[in-house]
Amino acid sequence: MNSHARISNPPDETSHGKKKNAKLKVKTKEYKIHKQKHFCFITNKYMSKIILTGDRPTGRLHLGHYVGSLKRRVELQNSGEFDKIYIMIADAQALTDNADNPEKVRQNIIEVALDYLSCGLDPEKSTIFIQSQVPELCELAFYYMNLVTVSRLQRNPTVKTEIQMRNFETSIPVGFFTYPISQASDITAFKATTVPAGEDQEPMLEQAREIVRRFNSTYGEVLVEPSILLPNNSACLRLPGTDGKAKMSKSLGNCIYLSDTPEDVKKRVMSMFTDPDHLRVQDPGKIEGNTVFTYLDAFCKDEHFAKYFPDYANLDELKAHYQRGGLGDVKVKKFLNAILQEELEPIRERRKQFEQDIPGVYQMLKRGSEVARETAAATLADVRKAMRINYFDDEELIRTQAEQKRNK
């Protein structure tokens, strides 16, 4: 476990009494940075299992983040299967398309951190850090730029989509254009073996693997190829927005946020896109492309029916009734709302508790950034050595050149 500041879990109301206004205690432990183990990647004798993942702080996190990666991160964190887990708040990446609005990024650092903690990410088990506070990442990205062509970046489908979404077709910021290289730097700096992400990020991971292969073939076996870990629920691969369009996106305003009030969640659910041809209750309805049923696929469990909709035993029965007609959208939406409220209520309550100790949250981020920087610095040292630009550390170079000059 990492030896950085520990933010204690919110008080348990059943065992400690209702301490709604109790401040969270931050226990400051002696801070030690342990040297990483050195593994032989050539013989593959042993390789750490390391996760790197994160989010851009451009707003509060929403259900798309939650089912796409955040919930899975918590499960992976608690599984004990990984040696290290690094979770990055990607503020430098967020600035690539928010350079004229740095305050937006600045204010959302704490929002993302609070969402992380309220969902169950534990700074004792996962290193949570801020990207810009690890400058070694920028230097790595600079070196990787020499290994990627402009045409290769232009072919990246994720970049193409993002450029279109932001109307950057005629004027693309260089930083935004090269963010696949920046992502490769983030991943390889921690020698991550696993990146939990949605399927839309697979082109980014493939580009990172290409950079790793190019670097290792040119300079020697230093970097580790990452693999993507997709959501285990196919419905979570790309959760659509409440309007049924593409995916849930802050910029499109079709999100349900993890910190939304119960009233806001209900309002979003009841206005969700369904089957436009399902005009009357008795009409047969379509499941495919129906946002409400996509969300039910992602969140619904059999036990929810006994609690909220006892007319049915499982989701298959509900779908069958809707498809043959006789089931209205309102009933299905009310069922979905009950499920989402159950899922989000504990997250909202934990968030309220963590909000009582904002200085403690920043202290946690600072400690995590220090740990992350130590790790990235070690990788950067390996990269410099492989590229033969570690001049001041290469005593053999200095000695040999000195002898050459003396004997000239």
PDB file of N, CA and C in Angstrom, residues 178-252:
ATOM      1  N   THR A 178      -1.898  15.802 -30.721  1.00  0.00           N
ATOM      2  CA  THR A 178      -0.890  14.826 -30.294  1.00  0.00           C
ATOM      3  C   THR A 178      -1.253  14.133 -28.983  1.00  0.00           C
ATOM      4  N   TYR A 179      -2.522  14.243 -28.540  1.00  0.00           N
ATOM      5  CA  TYR A 179      -2.797  13.650 -27.234  1.00  0.00           C
ATOM      6  C   TYR A 179      -2.704  12.128 -27.205  1.00  0.00           C
ATOM      7  N   PRO A 180      -2.760  11.398 -28.349  1.00  0.00           N
ATOM      8  CA  PRO A 180      -2.458   9.964 -28.262  1.00  0.00           C
ATOM      9  C   PRO A 180      -1.028   9.709 -27.795  1.00  0.00           C
ATOM     10  N   ILE A 181      -0.120  10.603 -28.169  1.00  0.00           N
ATOM     11  CA  ILE A 181       1.269  10.470 -27.724  1.00  0.00           C
ATOM     12  C   ILE A 181       1.371  10.761 -26.233  1.00  0.00           C
ATOM     13  N   SER A 182       0.636  11.775 -25.788  1.00  0.00           N
ATOM     14  CA  SER A 182       0.608  12.098 -24.367  1.00  0.00           C
ATOM     15  C   SER A 182       0.049  10.927 -23.562  1.00  0.00           C
ATOM     16  N   GLN A 183      -1.001  10.289 -24.080  1.00  0.00           N
ATOM     17  CA  GLN A 183      -1.563   9.136 -23.376  1.00  0.00           C
ATOM     18  C   GLN A 183      -0.555   7.994 -23.304  1.00  0.00           C
ATOM     19  N   ALA A 184       0.200   7.801 -24.373  1.00  0.00           N
ATOM     20  CA  ALA A 184       1.229   6.762 -24.365  1.00  0.00           C
ATOM     21  C   ALA A 184       2.272   7.054 -23.292  1.00  0.00           C
ATOM     22  N   SER A 185       2.596   8.331 -23.145  1.00  0.00           N
ATOM     23  CA  SER A 185       3.535   8.731 -22.093  1.00  0.00           C
ATOM     24  C   SER A 185       2.985   8.411 -20.709  1.00  0.00           C
ATOM     25  N   ASP A 186       1.709   8.743 -20.491  1.00  0.00           N
ATOM     26  CA  ASP A 186       1.083   8.477 -19.191  1.00  0.00           C
ATOM     27  C   ASP A 186       1.111   6.986 -18.858  1.00  0.00           C
ATOM     28  N   ILE A 187       0.788   6.176 -19.845  1.00  0.00           N
ATOM     29  CA  ILE A 187       0.689   4.728 -19.621  1.00  0.00           C
ATOM     30  C   ILE A 187       2.068   4.120 -19.378  1.00  0.00           C
ATOM     31  N   THR A 188       3.017   4.463 -20.244  1.00  0.00           N
ATOM     32  CA  THR A 188       4.330   3.828 -20.163  1.00  0.00           C
ATOM     33  C   THR A 188       5.168   4.337 -19.003  1.00  0.00           C
ATOM     34  N   ALA A 189       4.898   5.551 -18.535  1.00  0.00           N
ATOM     35  CA  ALA A 189       5.658   6.096 -17.407  1.00  0.00           C
ATOM     36  C   ALA A 189       5.539   5.208 -16.174  1.00  0.00           C
ATOM     37  N   PHE A 190       4.385   4.527 -16.061  1.00  0.00           N
ATOM     38  CA  PHE A 190       4.152   3.667 -14.897  1.00  0.00           C
ATOM     39  C   PHE A 190       4.261   2.192 -15.262  1.00  0.00           C
ATOM     40  N   LYS A 191       4.746   1.937 -16.487  1.00  0.00           N
ATOM     41  CA  LYS A 191       4.903   0.579 -17.004  1.00  0.00           C
ATOM     42  C   LYS A 191       3.628  -0.225 -16.794  1.00  0.00           C
ATOM     43  N   ALA A 192       2.511   0.454 -17.118  1.00  0.00           N
ATOM     44  CA  ALA A 192       1.200  -0.164 -16.920  1.00  0.00           C
ATOM     45  C   ALA A 192       1.014  -1.337 -17.877  1.00  0.00           C
ATOM     46  N   THR A 193       0.497  -2.412 -17.340  1.00  0.00           N
ATOM     47  CA  THR A 193       0.185  -3.589 -18.151  1.00  0.00           C
ATOM     48  C   THR A 193      -1.279  -3.594 -18.563  1.00  0.00           C
ATOM     49  N   THR A 194      -2.105  -2.842 -17.823  1.00  0.00           N
ATOM     50  CA  THR A 194      -3.554  -2.895 -18.020  1.00  0.00           C
ATOM     51  C   THR A 194      -4.149  -1.496 -17.962  1.00  0.00           C
ATOM     52  N   VAL A 195      -5.026  -1.193 -18.925  1.00  0.00           N
ATOM     53  CA  VAL A 195      -5.726   0.091 -18.947  1.00  0.00           C
ATOM     54  C   VAL A 195      -7.223  -0.184 -19.051  1.00  0.00           C
ATOM     55  N   PRO A 196      -7.980  -0.048 -17.958  1.00  0.00           N
ATOM     56  CA  PRO A 196      -9.440  -0.212 -18.047  1.00  0.00           C
ATOM     57  C   PRO A 196     -10.032   0.962 -18.814  1.00  0.00           C
ATOM     58  N   ALA A 197     -10.784   0.675 -19.863  1.00  0.00           N
ATOM     59  CA  ALA A 197     -11.336   1.748 -20.695  1.00  0.00           C
ATOM     60  C   ALA A 197     -12.465   1.206 -21.555  1.00  0.00           C
ATOM     61  N   GLY A 198     -13.229   2.119 -22.149  1.00  0.00           N
ATOM     62  CA  GLY A 198     -14.283   1.742 -23.076  1.00  0.00           C
ATOM     63  C   GLY A 198     -13.708   1.397 -24.433  1.00  0.00           C
ATOM     64  N   GLU A 199     -14.521   0.762 -25.269  1.00  0.00           N
ATOM     65  CA  GLU A 199     -14.046   0.310 -26.570  1.00  0.00           C
ATOM     66  C   GLU A 199     -13.607   1.463 -27.467  1.00  0.00           C
ATOM     67  N   ASP A 200     -14.131   2.677 -27.211  1.00  0.00           N
ATOM     68  CA  ASP A 200     -13.748   3.813 -28.042  1.00  0.00           C
ATOM     69  C   ASP A 200     -12.295   4.213 -27.836  1.00  0.00           C
ATOM     70  N   GLN A 201     -11.675   3.699 -26.764  1.00  0.00           N
ATOM     71  CA  GLN A 201     -10.278   4.028 -26.493  1.00  0.00           C
ATOM     72  C   GLN A 201      -9.300   3.001 -27.058  1.00  0.00           C
ATOM     73  N   GLU A 202      -9.804   1.953 -27.682  1.00  0.00           N
ATOM     74  CA  GLU A 202      -8.916   0.931 -28.232  1.00  0.00           C
ATOM     75  C   GLU A 202      -7.931   1.498 -29.257  1.00  0.00           C
ATOM     76  N   PRO A 203      -8.337   2.406 -30.164  1.00  0.00           N
ATOM     77  CA  PRO A 203      -7.344   2.990 -31.089  1.00  0.00           C
ATOM     78  C   PRO A 203      -6.226   3.733 -30.364  1.00  0.00           C
ATOM     79  N   MET A 204      -6.544   4.339 -29.236  1.00  0.00           N
ATOM     80  CA  MET A 204      -5.524   5.044 -28.466  1.00  0.00           C
ATOM     81  C   MET A 204      -4.525   4.045 -27.871  1.00  0.00           C
ATOM     82  N   LEU A 205      -5.061   2.929 -27.378  1.00  0.00           N
ATOM     83  CA  LEU A 205      -4.185   1.905 -26.796  1.00  0.00           C
ATOM     84  C   LEU A 205      -3.303   1.268 -27.864  1.00  0.00           C
ATOM     85  N   GLU A 206      -3.863   1.067 -29.043  1.00  0.00           N
ATOM     86  CA  GLU A 206      -3.077   0.496 -30.131  1.00  0.00           C
ATOM     87  C   GLU A 206      -1.940   1.435 -30.519  1.00  0.00           C
ATOM     88  N   GLN A 207      -2.206   2.737 -30.529  1.00  0.00           N
ATOM     89  CA  GLN A 207      -1.143   3.686 -30.851  1.00  0.00           C
ATOM     90  C   GLN A 207      -0.058   3.667 -29.759  1.00  0.00           C
ATOM     91  N   ALA A 208      -0.467   3.520 -28.512  1.00  0.00           N
ATOM     92  CA  ALA A 208       0.514   3.422 -27.429  1.00  0.00           C
ATOM     93  C   ALA A 208       1.378   2.170 -27.606  1.00  0.00           C
ATOM     94  N   ARG A 209       0.746   1.061 -27.987  1.00  0.00           N
ATOM     95  CA  ARG A 209       1.519  -0.170 -28.198  1.00  0.00           C
ATOM     96  C   ARG A 209       2.504  -0.001 -29.350  1.00  0.00           C
ATOM     97  N   GLU A 210       2.087   0.706 -30.401  1.00  0.00           N
ATOM     98  CA  GLU A 210       2.999   0.963 -31.527  1.00  0.00           C
ATOM     99  C   GLU A 210       4.210   1.756 -31.073  1.00  0.00           C
ATOM    100  N   ILE A 211       3.984   2.754 -30.239  1.00  0.00           N
ATOM    101  CA  ILE A 211       5.090   3.573 -29.730  1.00  0.00           C
ATOM    102  C   ILE A 211       6.035   2.725 -28.894  1.00  0.00           C
ATOM    103  N   VAL A 212       5.467   1.865 -28.058  1.00  0.00           N
ATOM    104  CA  VAL A 212       6.299   0.975 -27.228  1.00  0.00           C
ATOM    105  C   VAL A 212       7.156   0.077 -28.112  1.00  0.00           C
ATOM    106  N   ARG A 213       6.538  -0.526 -29.125  1.00  0.00           N
ATOM    107  CA  ARG A 213       7.291  -1.432 -29.998  1.00  0.00           C
ATOM    108  C   ARG A 213       8.382  -0.687 -30.755  1.00  0.00           C
ATOM    109  N   ARG A 214       8.055   0.508 -31.223  1.00  0.00           N
ATOM    110  CA  ARG A 214       9.043   1.302 -31.971  1.00  0.00           C
ATOM    111  C   ARG A 214      10.199   1.704 -31.055  1.00  0.00           C
ATOM    112  N   PHE A 215       9.877   2.124 -29.845  1.00  0.00           N
ATOM    113  CA  PHE A 215      10.932   2.532 -28.918  1.00  0.00           C
ATOM    114  C   PHE A 215      11.829   1.343 -28.577  1.00  0.00           C
ATOM    115  N   ASN A 216      11.215   0.227 -28.217  1.00  0.00           N
ATOM    116  CA  ASN A 216      11.992  -0.935 -27.788  1.00  0.00           C
ATOM    117  C   ASN A 216      12.852  -1.494 -28.911  1.00  0.00           C
ATOM    118  N   SER A 217      12.350  -1.453 -30.145  1.00  0.00           N
ATOM    119  CA  SER A 217      13.143  -1.962 -31.267  1.00  0.00           C
ATOM    120  C   SER A 217      14.296  -1.028 -31.604  1.00  0.00           C
ATOM    121  N   THR A 218      14.122   0.248 -31.317  1.00  0.00           N
ATOM    122  CA  THR A 218      15.152   1.247 -31.627  1.00  0.00           C
ATOM    123  C   THR A 218      16.204   1.348 -30.527  1.00  0.00           C
ATOM    124  N   TYR A 219      15.746   1.346 -29.279  1.00  0.00           N
ATOM    125  CA  TYR A 219      16.655   1.650 -28.167  1.00  0.00           C
ATOM    126  C   TYR A 219      16.897   0.494 -27.206  1.00  0.00           C
ATOM    127  N   GLY A 220      16.076  -0.529 -27.267  1.00  0.00           N
ATOM    128  CA  GLY A 220      16.228  -1.640 -26.326  1.00  0.00           C
ATOM    129  C   GLY A 220      14.960  -1.829 -25.506  1.00  0.00           C
ATOM    130  N   GLU A 221      14.826  -2.993 -24.893  1.00  0.00           N
ATOM    131  CA  GLU A 221      13.622  -3.353 -24.145  1.00  0.00           C
ATOM    132  C   GLU A 221      13.529  -2.567 -22.828  1.00  0.00           C
ATOM    133  N   VAL A 222      12.746  -1.512 -22.866  1.00  0.00           N
ATOM    134  CA  VAL A 222      12.561  -0.667 -21.684  1.00  0.00           C
ATOM    135  C   VAL A 222      11.076  -0.540 -21.321  1.00  0.00           C
ATOM    136  N   LEU A 223      10.242  -0.293 -22.324  1.00  0.00           N
ATOM    137  CA  LEU A 223       8.831  -0.005 -22.087  1.00  0.00           C
ATOM    138  C   LEU A 223       7.982  -1.272 -22.137  1.00  0.00           C
ATOM    139  N   VAL A 224       6.798  -1.183 -21.552  1.00  0.00           N
ATOM    140  CA  VAL A 224       5.878  -2.322 -21.463  1.00  0.00           C
ATOM    141  C   VAL A 224       4.641  -2.050 -22.320  1.00  0.00           C
ATOM    142  N   GLU A 225       4.243  -3.038 -23.121  1.00  0.00           N
ATOM    143  CA  GLU A 225       3.032  -2.903 -23.934  1.00  0.00           C
ATOM    144  C   GLU A 225       1.792  -3.056 -23.055  1.00  0.00           C
ATOM    145  N   PRO A 226       0.877  -2.099 -23.123  1.00  0.00           N
ATOM    146  CA  PRO A 226      -0.344  -2.205 -22.309  1.00  0.00           C
ATOM    147  C   PRO A 226      -1.447  -2.954 -23.048  1.00  0.00           C
ATOM    148  N   SER A 227      -2.357  -3.528 -22.293  1.00  0.00           N
ATOM    149  CA  SER A 227      -3.550  -4.142 -22.880  1.00  0.00           C
ATOM    150  C   SER A 227      -4.775  -3.446 -22.309  1.00  0.00           C
ATOM    151  N   ILE A 228      -5.845  -3.414 -23.087  1.00  0.00           N
ATOM    152  CA  ILE A 228      -7.068  -2.765 -22.639  1.00  0.00           C
ATOM    153  C   ILE A 228      -7.926  -3.765 -21.874  1.00  0.00           C
ATOM    154  N   LEU A 229      -8.609  -3.281 -20.860  1.00  0.00           N
ATOM    155  CA  LEU A 229      -9.545  -4.105 -20.101  1.00  0.00           C
ATOM    156  C   LEU A 229     -10.926  -3.490 -20.286  1.00  0.00           C
ATOM    157  N   LEU A 230     -11.747  -4.123 -21.113  1.00  0.00           N
ATOM    158  CA  LEU A 230     -13.069  -3.599 -21.425  1.00  0.00           C
ATOM    159  C   LEU A 230     -14.057  -3.925 -20.311  1.00  0.00           C
ATOM    160  N   PRO A 231     -15.132  -3.164 -20.193  1.00  0.00           N
ATOM    161  CA  PRO A 231     -16.171  -3.483 -19.208  1.00  0.00           C
ATOM    162  C   PRO A 231     -16.686  -4.896 -19.424  1.00  0.00           C
ATOM    163  N   ASN A 232     -16.969  -5.613 -18.320  1.00  0.00           N
ATOM    164  CA  ASN A 232     -17.431  -6.989 -18.447  1.00  0.00           C
ATOM    165  C   ASN A 232     -18.911  -7.092 -18.775  1.00  0.00           C
ATOM    166  N   ASN A 233     -19.611  -5.971 -18.771  1.00  0.00           N
ATOM    167  CA  ASN A 233     -21.014  -5.919 -19.177  1.00  0.00           C
ATOM    168  C   ASN A 233     -21.062  -5.211 -20.526  1.00  0.00           C
ATOM    169  N   SER A 234     -21.501  -5.917 -21.571  1.00  0.00           N
ATOM    170  CA  SER A 234     -21.479  -5.338 -22.913  1.00  0.00           C
ATOM    171  C   SER A 234     -22.287  -4.047 -23.008  1.00  0.00           C
ATOM    172  N   ALA A 235     -23.317  -3.918 -22.179  1.00  0.00           N
ATOM    173  CA  ALA A 235     -24.135  -2.692 -22.196  1.00  0.00           C
ATOM    174  C   ALA A 235     -23.351  -1.496 -21.697  1.00  0.00           C
ATOM    175  N   CYS A 236     -22.244  -1.758 -20.997  1.00  0.00           N
ATOM    176  CA  CYS A 236     -21.450  -0.671 -20.420  1.00  0.00           C
ATOM    177  C   CYS A 236     -20.340  -0.207 -21.358  1.00  0.00           C
ATOM    178  N   LEU A 237     -20.195  -0.868 -22.503  1.00  0.00           N
ATOM    179  CA  LEU A 237     -19.120  -0.497 -23.407  1.00  0.00           C
ATOM    180  C   LEU A 237     -19.238   0.953 -23.844  1.00  0.00           C
ATOM    181  N   ARG A 238     -20.466   1.382 -24.101  1.00  0.00           N
ATOM    182  CA  ARG A 238     -20.669   2.780 -24.474  1.00  0.00           C
ATOM    183  C   ARG A 238     -22.097   3.164 -24.089  1.00  0.00           C
ATOM    184  N   LEU A 239     -22.241   3.715 -22.905  1.00  0.00           N
ATOM    185  CA  LEU A 239     -23.564   4.090 -22.422  1.00  0.00           C
ATOM    186  C   LEU A 239     -24.040   5.334 -23.165  1.00  0.00           C
ATOM    187  N   PRO A 240     -25.209   5.282 -23.802  1.00  0.00           N
ATOM    188  CA  PRO A 240     -25.675   6.442 -24.552  1.00  0.00           C
ATOM    189  C   PRO A 240     -26.122   7.563 -23.631  1.00  0.00           C
ATOM    190  N   GLY A 241     -26.236   8.761 -24.189  1.00  0.00           N
ATOM    191  CA  GLY A 241     -26.779   9.868 -23.427  1.00  0.00           C
ATOM    192  C   GLY A 241     -28.267   9.680 -23.207  1.00  0.00           C
ATOM    193  N   THR A 242     -28.833  10.459 -22.317  1.00  0.00           N
ATOM    194  CA  THR A 242     -30.261  10.336 -22.028  1.00  0.00           C
ATOM    195  C   THR A 242     -31.112  10.676 -23.243  1.00  0.00           C
ATOM    196  N   ASP A 243     -30.516  11.381 -24.213  1.00  0.00           N
ATOM    197  CA  ASP A 243     -31.237  11.731 -25.435  1.00  0.00           C
ATOM    198  C   ASP A 243     -31.100  10.670 -26.518  1.00  0.00           C
ATOM    199  N   GLY A 244     -30.385   9.582 -26.177  1.00  0.00           N
ATOM    200  CA  GLY A 244     -30.218   8.488 -27.133  1.00  0.00           C
ATOM    201  C   GLY A 244     -29.090   8.683 -28.112  1.00  0.00           C
ATOM    202  N   LYS A 245     -28.360   9.785 -28.017  1.00  0.00           N
ATOM    203  CA  LYS A 245     -27.293  10.080 -28.967  1.00  0.00           C
ATOM    204  C   LYS A 245     -25.958   9.530 -28.500  1.00  0.00           C
ATOM    205  N   ALA A 246     -25.244   8.923 -29.426  1.00  0.00           N
ATOM    206  CA  ALA A 246     -23.860   8.487 -29.245  1.00  0.00           C
ATOM    207  C   ALA A 246     -23.575   7.991 -27.838  1.00  0.00           C
ATOM    208  N   LYS A 247     -22.951   8.811 -27.018  1.00  0.00           N
ATOM    209  CA  LYS A 247     -22.637   8.423 -25.656  1.00  0.00           C
ATOM    210  C   LYS A 247     -22.881   9.599 -24.727  1.00  0.00           C
ATOM    211  N   MET A 248     -22.915   9.285 -23.434  1.00  0.00           N
ATOM    212  CA  MET A 248     -23.118  10.329 -22.444  1.00  0.00           C
ATOM    213  C   MET A 248     -21.918  11.269 -22.472  1.00  0.00           C
ATOM    214  N   SER A 249     -22.177  12.549 -22.601  1.00  0.00           N
ATOM    215  CA  SER A 249     -21.093  13.520 -22.747  1.00  0.00           C
ATOM    216  C   SER A 249     -21.447  14.819 -22.040  1.00  0.00           C
ATOM    217  N   LYS A 250     -20.466  15.345 -21.291  1.00  0.00           N
ATOM    218  CA  LYS A 250     -20.683  16.615 -20.602  1.00  0.00           C
ATOM    219  C   LYS A 250     -21.005  17.725 -21.596  1.00  0.00           C
ATOM    220  N   SER A 251     -20.292  17.725 -22.723  1.00  0.00           N
ATOM    221  CA  SER A 251     -20.463  18.798 -23.692  1.00  0.00           C
ATOM    222  C   SER A 251     -21.832  18.762 -24.366  1.00  0.00           C
ATOM    223  N   LEU A 252     -22.455  17.590 -24.426  1.00  0.00           N
ATOM    224  CA  LEU A 252     -23.769  17.470 -25.061  1.00  0.00           C
ATOM    225  C   LEU A 252     -24.915  17.685 -24.080  1.00  0.00           C
TER     226      LEU A 252
END
